[in-house]
CSV table of C-alpha atoms in Angstrom, one decimal:
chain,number,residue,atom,x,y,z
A,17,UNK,CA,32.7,-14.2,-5.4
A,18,UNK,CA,33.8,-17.9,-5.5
A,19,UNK,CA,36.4,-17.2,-8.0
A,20,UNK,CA,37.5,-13.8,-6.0
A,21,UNK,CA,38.3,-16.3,-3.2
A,22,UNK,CA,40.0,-19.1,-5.1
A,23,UNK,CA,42.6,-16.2,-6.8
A,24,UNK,CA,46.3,-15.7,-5.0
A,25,UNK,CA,45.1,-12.0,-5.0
A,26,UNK,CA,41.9,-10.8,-4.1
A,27,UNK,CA,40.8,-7.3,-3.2
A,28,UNK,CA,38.4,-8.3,-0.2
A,29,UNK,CA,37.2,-6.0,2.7
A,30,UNK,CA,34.9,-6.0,6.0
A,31,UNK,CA,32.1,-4.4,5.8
A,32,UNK,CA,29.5,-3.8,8.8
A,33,UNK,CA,26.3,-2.4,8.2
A,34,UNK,CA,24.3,-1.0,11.8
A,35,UNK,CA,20.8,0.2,12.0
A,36,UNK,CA,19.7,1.4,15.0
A,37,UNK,CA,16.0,1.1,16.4
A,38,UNK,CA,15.3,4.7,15.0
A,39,UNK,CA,16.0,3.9,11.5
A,40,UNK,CA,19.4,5.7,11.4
A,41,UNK,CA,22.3,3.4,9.5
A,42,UNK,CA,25.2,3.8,9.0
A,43,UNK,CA,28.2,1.6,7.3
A,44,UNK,CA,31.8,0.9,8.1
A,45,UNK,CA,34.4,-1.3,6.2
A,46,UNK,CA,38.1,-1.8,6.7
A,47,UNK,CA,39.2,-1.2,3.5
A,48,UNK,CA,41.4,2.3,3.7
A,49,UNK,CA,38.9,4.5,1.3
A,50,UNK,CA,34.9,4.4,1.8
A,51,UNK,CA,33.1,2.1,-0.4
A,52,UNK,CA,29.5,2.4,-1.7
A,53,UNK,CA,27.6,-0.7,-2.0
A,54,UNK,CA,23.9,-0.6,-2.9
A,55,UNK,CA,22.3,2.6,-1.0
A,56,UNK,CA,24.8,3.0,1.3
A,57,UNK,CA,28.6,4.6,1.7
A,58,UNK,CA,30.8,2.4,3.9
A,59,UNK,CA,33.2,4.7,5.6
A,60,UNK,CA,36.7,3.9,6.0
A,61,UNK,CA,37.0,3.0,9.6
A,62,UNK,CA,40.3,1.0,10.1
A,63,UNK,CA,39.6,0.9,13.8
A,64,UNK,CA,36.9,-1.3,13.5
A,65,UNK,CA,38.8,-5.0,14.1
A,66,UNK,CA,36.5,-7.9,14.4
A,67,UNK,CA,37.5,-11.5,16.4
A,68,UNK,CA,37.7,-14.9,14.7
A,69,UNK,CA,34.1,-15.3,13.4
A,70,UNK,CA,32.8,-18.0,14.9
A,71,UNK,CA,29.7,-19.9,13.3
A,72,UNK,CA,28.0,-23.0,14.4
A,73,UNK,CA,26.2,-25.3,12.3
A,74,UNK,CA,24.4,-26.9,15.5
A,75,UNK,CA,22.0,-24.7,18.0
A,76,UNK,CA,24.7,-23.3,20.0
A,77,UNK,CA,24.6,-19.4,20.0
A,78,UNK,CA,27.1,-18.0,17.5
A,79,UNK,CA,28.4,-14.8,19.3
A,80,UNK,CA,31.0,-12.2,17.6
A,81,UNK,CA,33.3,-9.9,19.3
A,82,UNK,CA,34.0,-6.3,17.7
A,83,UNK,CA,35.7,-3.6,19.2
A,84,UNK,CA,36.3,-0.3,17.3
A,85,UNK,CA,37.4,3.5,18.0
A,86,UNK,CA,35.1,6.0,18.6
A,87,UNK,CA,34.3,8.3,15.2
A,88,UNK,CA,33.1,11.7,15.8
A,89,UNK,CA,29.8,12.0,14.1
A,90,UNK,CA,29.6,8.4,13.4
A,91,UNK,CA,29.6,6.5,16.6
A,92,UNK,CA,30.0,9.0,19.6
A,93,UNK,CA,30.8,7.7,23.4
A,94,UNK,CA,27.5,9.6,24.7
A,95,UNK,CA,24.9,7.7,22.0
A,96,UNK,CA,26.5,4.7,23.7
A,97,UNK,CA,26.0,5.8,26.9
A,98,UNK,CA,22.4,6.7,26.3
A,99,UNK,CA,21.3,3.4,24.7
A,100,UNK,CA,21.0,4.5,21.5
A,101,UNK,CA,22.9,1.1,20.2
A,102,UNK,CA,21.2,-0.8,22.4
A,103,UNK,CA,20.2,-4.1,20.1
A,104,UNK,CA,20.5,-2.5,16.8
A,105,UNK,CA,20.6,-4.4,13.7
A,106,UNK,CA,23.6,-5.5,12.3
A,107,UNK,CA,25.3,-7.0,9.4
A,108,UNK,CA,28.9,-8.6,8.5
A,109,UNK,CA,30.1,-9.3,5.3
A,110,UNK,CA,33.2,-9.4,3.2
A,111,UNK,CA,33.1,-7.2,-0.1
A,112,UNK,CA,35.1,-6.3,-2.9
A,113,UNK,CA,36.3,-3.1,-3.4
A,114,UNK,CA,37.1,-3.0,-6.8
A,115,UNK,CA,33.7,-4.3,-7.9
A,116,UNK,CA,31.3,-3.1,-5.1
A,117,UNK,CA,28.4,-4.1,-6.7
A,118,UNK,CA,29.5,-8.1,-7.2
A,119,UNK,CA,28.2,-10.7,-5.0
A,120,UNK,CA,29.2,-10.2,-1.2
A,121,UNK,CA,30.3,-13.4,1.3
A,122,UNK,CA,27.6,-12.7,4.7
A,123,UNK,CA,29.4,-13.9,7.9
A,124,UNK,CA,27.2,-13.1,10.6
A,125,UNK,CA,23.6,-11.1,11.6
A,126,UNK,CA,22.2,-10.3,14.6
A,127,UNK,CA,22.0,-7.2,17.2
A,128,UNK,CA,23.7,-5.5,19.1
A,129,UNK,CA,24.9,-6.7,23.1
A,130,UNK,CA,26.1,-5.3,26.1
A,131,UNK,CA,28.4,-2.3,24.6
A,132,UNK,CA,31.5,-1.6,26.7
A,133,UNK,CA,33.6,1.6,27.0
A,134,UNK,CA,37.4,1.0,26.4
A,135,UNK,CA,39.5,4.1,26.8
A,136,UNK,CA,38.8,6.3,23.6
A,137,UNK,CA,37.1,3.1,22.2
A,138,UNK,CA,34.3,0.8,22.6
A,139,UNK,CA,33.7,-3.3,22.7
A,140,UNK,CA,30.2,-5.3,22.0
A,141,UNK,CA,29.3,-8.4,21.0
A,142,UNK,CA,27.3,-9.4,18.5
A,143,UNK,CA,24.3,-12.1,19.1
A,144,UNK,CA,23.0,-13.8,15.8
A,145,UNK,CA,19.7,-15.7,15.6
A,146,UNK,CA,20.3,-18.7,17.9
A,147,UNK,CA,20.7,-16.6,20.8
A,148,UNK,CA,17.0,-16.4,21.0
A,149,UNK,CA,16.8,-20.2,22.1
A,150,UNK,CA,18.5,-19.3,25.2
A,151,UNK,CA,15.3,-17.2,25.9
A,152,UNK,CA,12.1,-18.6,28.1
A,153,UNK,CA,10.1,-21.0,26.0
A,154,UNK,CA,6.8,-20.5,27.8
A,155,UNK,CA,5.7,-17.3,30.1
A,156,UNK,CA,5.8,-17.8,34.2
A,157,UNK,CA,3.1,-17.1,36.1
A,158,UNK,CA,2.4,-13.9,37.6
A,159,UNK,CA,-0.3,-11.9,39.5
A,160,UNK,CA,0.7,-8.7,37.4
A,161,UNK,CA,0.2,-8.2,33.5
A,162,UNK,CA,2.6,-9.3,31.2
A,163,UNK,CA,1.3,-7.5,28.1
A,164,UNK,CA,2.6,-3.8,28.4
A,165,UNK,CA,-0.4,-0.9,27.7
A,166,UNK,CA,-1.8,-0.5,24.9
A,167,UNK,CA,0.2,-3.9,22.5
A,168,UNK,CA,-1.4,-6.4,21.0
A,169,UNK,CA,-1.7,-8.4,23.3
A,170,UNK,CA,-3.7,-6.0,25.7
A,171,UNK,CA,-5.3,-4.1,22.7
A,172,UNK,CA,-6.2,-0.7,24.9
A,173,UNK,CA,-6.7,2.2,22.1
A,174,UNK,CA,-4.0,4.8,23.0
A,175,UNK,CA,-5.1,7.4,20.7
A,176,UNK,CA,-7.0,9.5,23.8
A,177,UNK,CA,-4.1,8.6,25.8
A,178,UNK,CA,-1.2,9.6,24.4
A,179,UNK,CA,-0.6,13.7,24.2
A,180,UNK,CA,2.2,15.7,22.8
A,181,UNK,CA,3.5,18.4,25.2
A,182,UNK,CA,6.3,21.2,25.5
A,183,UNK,CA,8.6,21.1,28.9
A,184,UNK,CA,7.5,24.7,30.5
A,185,UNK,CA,9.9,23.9,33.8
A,186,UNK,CA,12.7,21.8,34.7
A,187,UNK,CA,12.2,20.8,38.5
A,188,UNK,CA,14.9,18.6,38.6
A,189,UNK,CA,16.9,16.3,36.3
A,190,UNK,CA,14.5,13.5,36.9
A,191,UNK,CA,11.1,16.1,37.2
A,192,UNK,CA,9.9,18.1,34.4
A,193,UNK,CA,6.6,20.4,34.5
A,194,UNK,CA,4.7,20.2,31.3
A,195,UNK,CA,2.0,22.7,29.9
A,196,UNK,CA,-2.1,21.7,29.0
A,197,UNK,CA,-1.8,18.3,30.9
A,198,UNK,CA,-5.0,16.8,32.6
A,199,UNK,CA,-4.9,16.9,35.8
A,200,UNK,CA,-5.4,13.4,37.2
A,201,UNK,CA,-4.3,10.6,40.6
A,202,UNK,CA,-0.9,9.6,39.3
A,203,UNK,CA,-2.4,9.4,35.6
A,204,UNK,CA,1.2,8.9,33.7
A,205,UNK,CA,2.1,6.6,36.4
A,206,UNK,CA,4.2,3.7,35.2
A,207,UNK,CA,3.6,5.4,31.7
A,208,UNK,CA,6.5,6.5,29.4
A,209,UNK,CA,7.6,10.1,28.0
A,210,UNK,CA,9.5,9.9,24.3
A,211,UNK,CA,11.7,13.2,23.8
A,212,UNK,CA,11.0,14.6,20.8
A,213,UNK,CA,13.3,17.7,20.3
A,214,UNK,CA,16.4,18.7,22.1
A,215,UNK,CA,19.8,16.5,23.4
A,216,UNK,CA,17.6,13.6,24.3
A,217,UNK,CA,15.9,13.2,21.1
A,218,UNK,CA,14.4,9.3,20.0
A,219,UNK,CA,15.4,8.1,24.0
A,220,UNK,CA,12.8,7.1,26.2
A,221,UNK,CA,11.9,7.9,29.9
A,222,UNK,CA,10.1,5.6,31.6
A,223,UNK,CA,7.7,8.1,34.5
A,224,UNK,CA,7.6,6.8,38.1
A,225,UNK,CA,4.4,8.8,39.3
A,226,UNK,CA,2.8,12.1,37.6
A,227,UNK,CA,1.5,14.9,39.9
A,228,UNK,CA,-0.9,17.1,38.1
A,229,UNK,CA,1.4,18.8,35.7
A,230,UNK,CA,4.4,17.2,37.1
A,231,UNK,CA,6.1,14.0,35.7
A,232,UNK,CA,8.7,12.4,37.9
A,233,UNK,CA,10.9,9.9,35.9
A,234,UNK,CA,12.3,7.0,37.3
A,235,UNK,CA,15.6,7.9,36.0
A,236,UNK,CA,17.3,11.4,34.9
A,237,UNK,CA,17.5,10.8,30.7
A,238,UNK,CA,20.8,11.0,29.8
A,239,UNK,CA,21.2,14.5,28.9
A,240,UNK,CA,19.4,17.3,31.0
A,241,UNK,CA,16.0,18.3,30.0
A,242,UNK,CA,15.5,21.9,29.0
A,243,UNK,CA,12.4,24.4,28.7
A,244,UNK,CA,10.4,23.9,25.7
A,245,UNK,CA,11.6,20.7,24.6
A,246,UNK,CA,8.7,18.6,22.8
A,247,UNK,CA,7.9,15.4,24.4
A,248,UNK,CA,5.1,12.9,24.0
A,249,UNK,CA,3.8,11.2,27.3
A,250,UNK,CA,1.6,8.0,27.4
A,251,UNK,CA,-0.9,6.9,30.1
A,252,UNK,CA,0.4,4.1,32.3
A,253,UNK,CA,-0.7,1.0,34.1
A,254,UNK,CA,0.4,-0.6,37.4
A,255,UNK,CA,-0.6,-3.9,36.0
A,256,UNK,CA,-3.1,-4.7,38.1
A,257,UNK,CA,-6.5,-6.8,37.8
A,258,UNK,CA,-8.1,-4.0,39.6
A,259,UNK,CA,-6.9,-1.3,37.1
A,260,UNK,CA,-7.2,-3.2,34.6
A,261,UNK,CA,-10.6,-3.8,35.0
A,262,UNK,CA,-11.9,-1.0,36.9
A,263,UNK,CA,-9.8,1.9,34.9
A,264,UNK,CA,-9.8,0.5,31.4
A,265,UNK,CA,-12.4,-2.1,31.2
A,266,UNK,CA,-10.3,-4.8,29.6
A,267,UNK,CA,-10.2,-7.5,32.1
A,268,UNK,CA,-11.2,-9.6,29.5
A,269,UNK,CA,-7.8,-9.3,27.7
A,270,UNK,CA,-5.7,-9.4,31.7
A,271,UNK,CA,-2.7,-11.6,30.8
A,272,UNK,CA,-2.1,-11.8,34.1
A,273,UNK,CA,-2.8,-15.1,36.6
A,274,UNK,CA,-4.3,-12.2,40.1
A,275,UNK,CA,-5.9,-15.5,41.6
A,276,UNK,CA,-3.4,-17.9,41.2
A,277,UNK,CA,-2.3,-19.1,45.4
A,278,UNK,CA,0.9,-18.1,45.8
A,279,UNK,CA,4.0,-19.5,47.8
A,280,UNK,CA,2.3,-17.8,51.0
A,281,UNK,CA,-0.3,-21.0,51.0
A,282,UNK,CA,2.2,-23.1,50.5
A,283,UNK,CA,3.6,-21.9,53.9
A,284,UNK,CA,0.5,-21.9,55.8
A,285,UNK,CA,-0.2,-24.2,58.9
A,286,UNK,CA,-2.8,-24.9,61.0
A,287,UNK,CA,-3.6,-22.6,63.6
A,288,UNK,CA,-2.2,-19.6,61.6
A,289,UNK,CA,-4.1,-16.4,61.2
């Protein structure tokens, strides 16, 4: 590739390779006919313009603009809209397209940003590795849980607690009636529902409050729900000490500071009930 780039003439390309969180990739390059390069076809997709690549050699986060039109089957305006590109995996690189096989030139990695809707077209940016050290070094206190049910961190089985259900009635964009569900006090309650079939397939819904059969989500998906779609709902947790250790009997793995004084002691002064 060092000699490709030392020529007068050189057959070059961009090439961007995106995985979402799901598994599904998918490859685009800016060359004017698709190119295959190891297990994957790179379709022509001259729309796709990145910015000037800019790459730091210090601990500043190295950020990349790309803005592209929206392909049909390839990228579609309503994925977008439903999150499915939310921090998906990406990769830019320069090929050549005579010799797709050769060495390539990487320029950047990372995921996926904020995605913006242009028109008929669509801007993100991309955020490589450094971006991470602009993230919290340590944890803040709090009188809630920071592990979320059932990680490693809190290490609650979900096996019993997870159940895999058809939609029998639509209530309401944001409430969906499900059949053979135990009937519990709010048991899916902060919980989550993954659509398995139908227009919201792979998405998640996170539930507000459950009632009986009833789940209530705390936001309509993005497409509506219909009868007989296949979900799978998990148990939740409010994050308290008390349900932690009076629900699931796992105080002992809490990550959660419920006795810590707060700033209401801070405020306190004599004489005050």
């Amino acid at each position: 590739m060092s000699a490709i780039l030392a020529g007068e003439l050189t057959s070059l390309a961009f090439c961007w390779r995106l995985e979402r969180r799901d598994g599904a990739t998918i490859g685009f390059t800016s060359h004017d006919r698709d190119v295959e390069i190891g297990d994957l076809v790179y379709r022509a997709a001259p729309g796709m313009a990145p910015s000037a690549v800019e790459l730091s050699d210090g601990f500043s986060a190295d950020t990349l603009s790309v803005s592209g039109a929206l392909s049909g089957a390839a990228i579609r305006g309503e994925d977008l809209i439903a999150g499915r590109w939310d921090a998906a995996a990406v990769r830019l690189f320069l090929a050549d397209w005579r010799n797709p096989q050769a060495e390539i030139v990487p320029l950047a990695r990372g995921e996926l940003g904020e995605v913006r809707l242009r028109g008929r077209g669509f801007e993100t940016e991309l955020l490589g590795p450094t971006a991470m050290l602009e993230r919290p070094a340590v944890e803040e206190t709090s009188p809630e849980c920071r592990a979320a049910l059932g990680d490693r961190r809190c290490r609650v089985d979900m096996a019993g607690r997870t159940r895999v259900l058809r939609v029998t009635t639509v209530v309401s964009e944001n409430r969906v009636q499900v059949l053979g569900v135990a009937i519990g006090s709010n048991l899916y309650g902060y919980g989550r529902v993954r659509w398995l079939t139908g227009a919201n397939s792979g998405l998640h819904s996170a539930i507000q409050r459950s009632e009986g059969s009833v789940m209530i989500l705390r936001e309509p998906p993005p497409s509506s729900p219909k009868q007989g779609d296949l979900i799978e709902i998990s148990e939740g947790c409010d994050k308290r000490f008390t349900t932690c250790s009076g629900r699931f009997n796992n105080r002992l793995n809490f990550r959660g500071e419920p006795h810590l004084p707060g700033m209401d002691l801070l405020t306190r002064y004599p004489g005050a009930s």
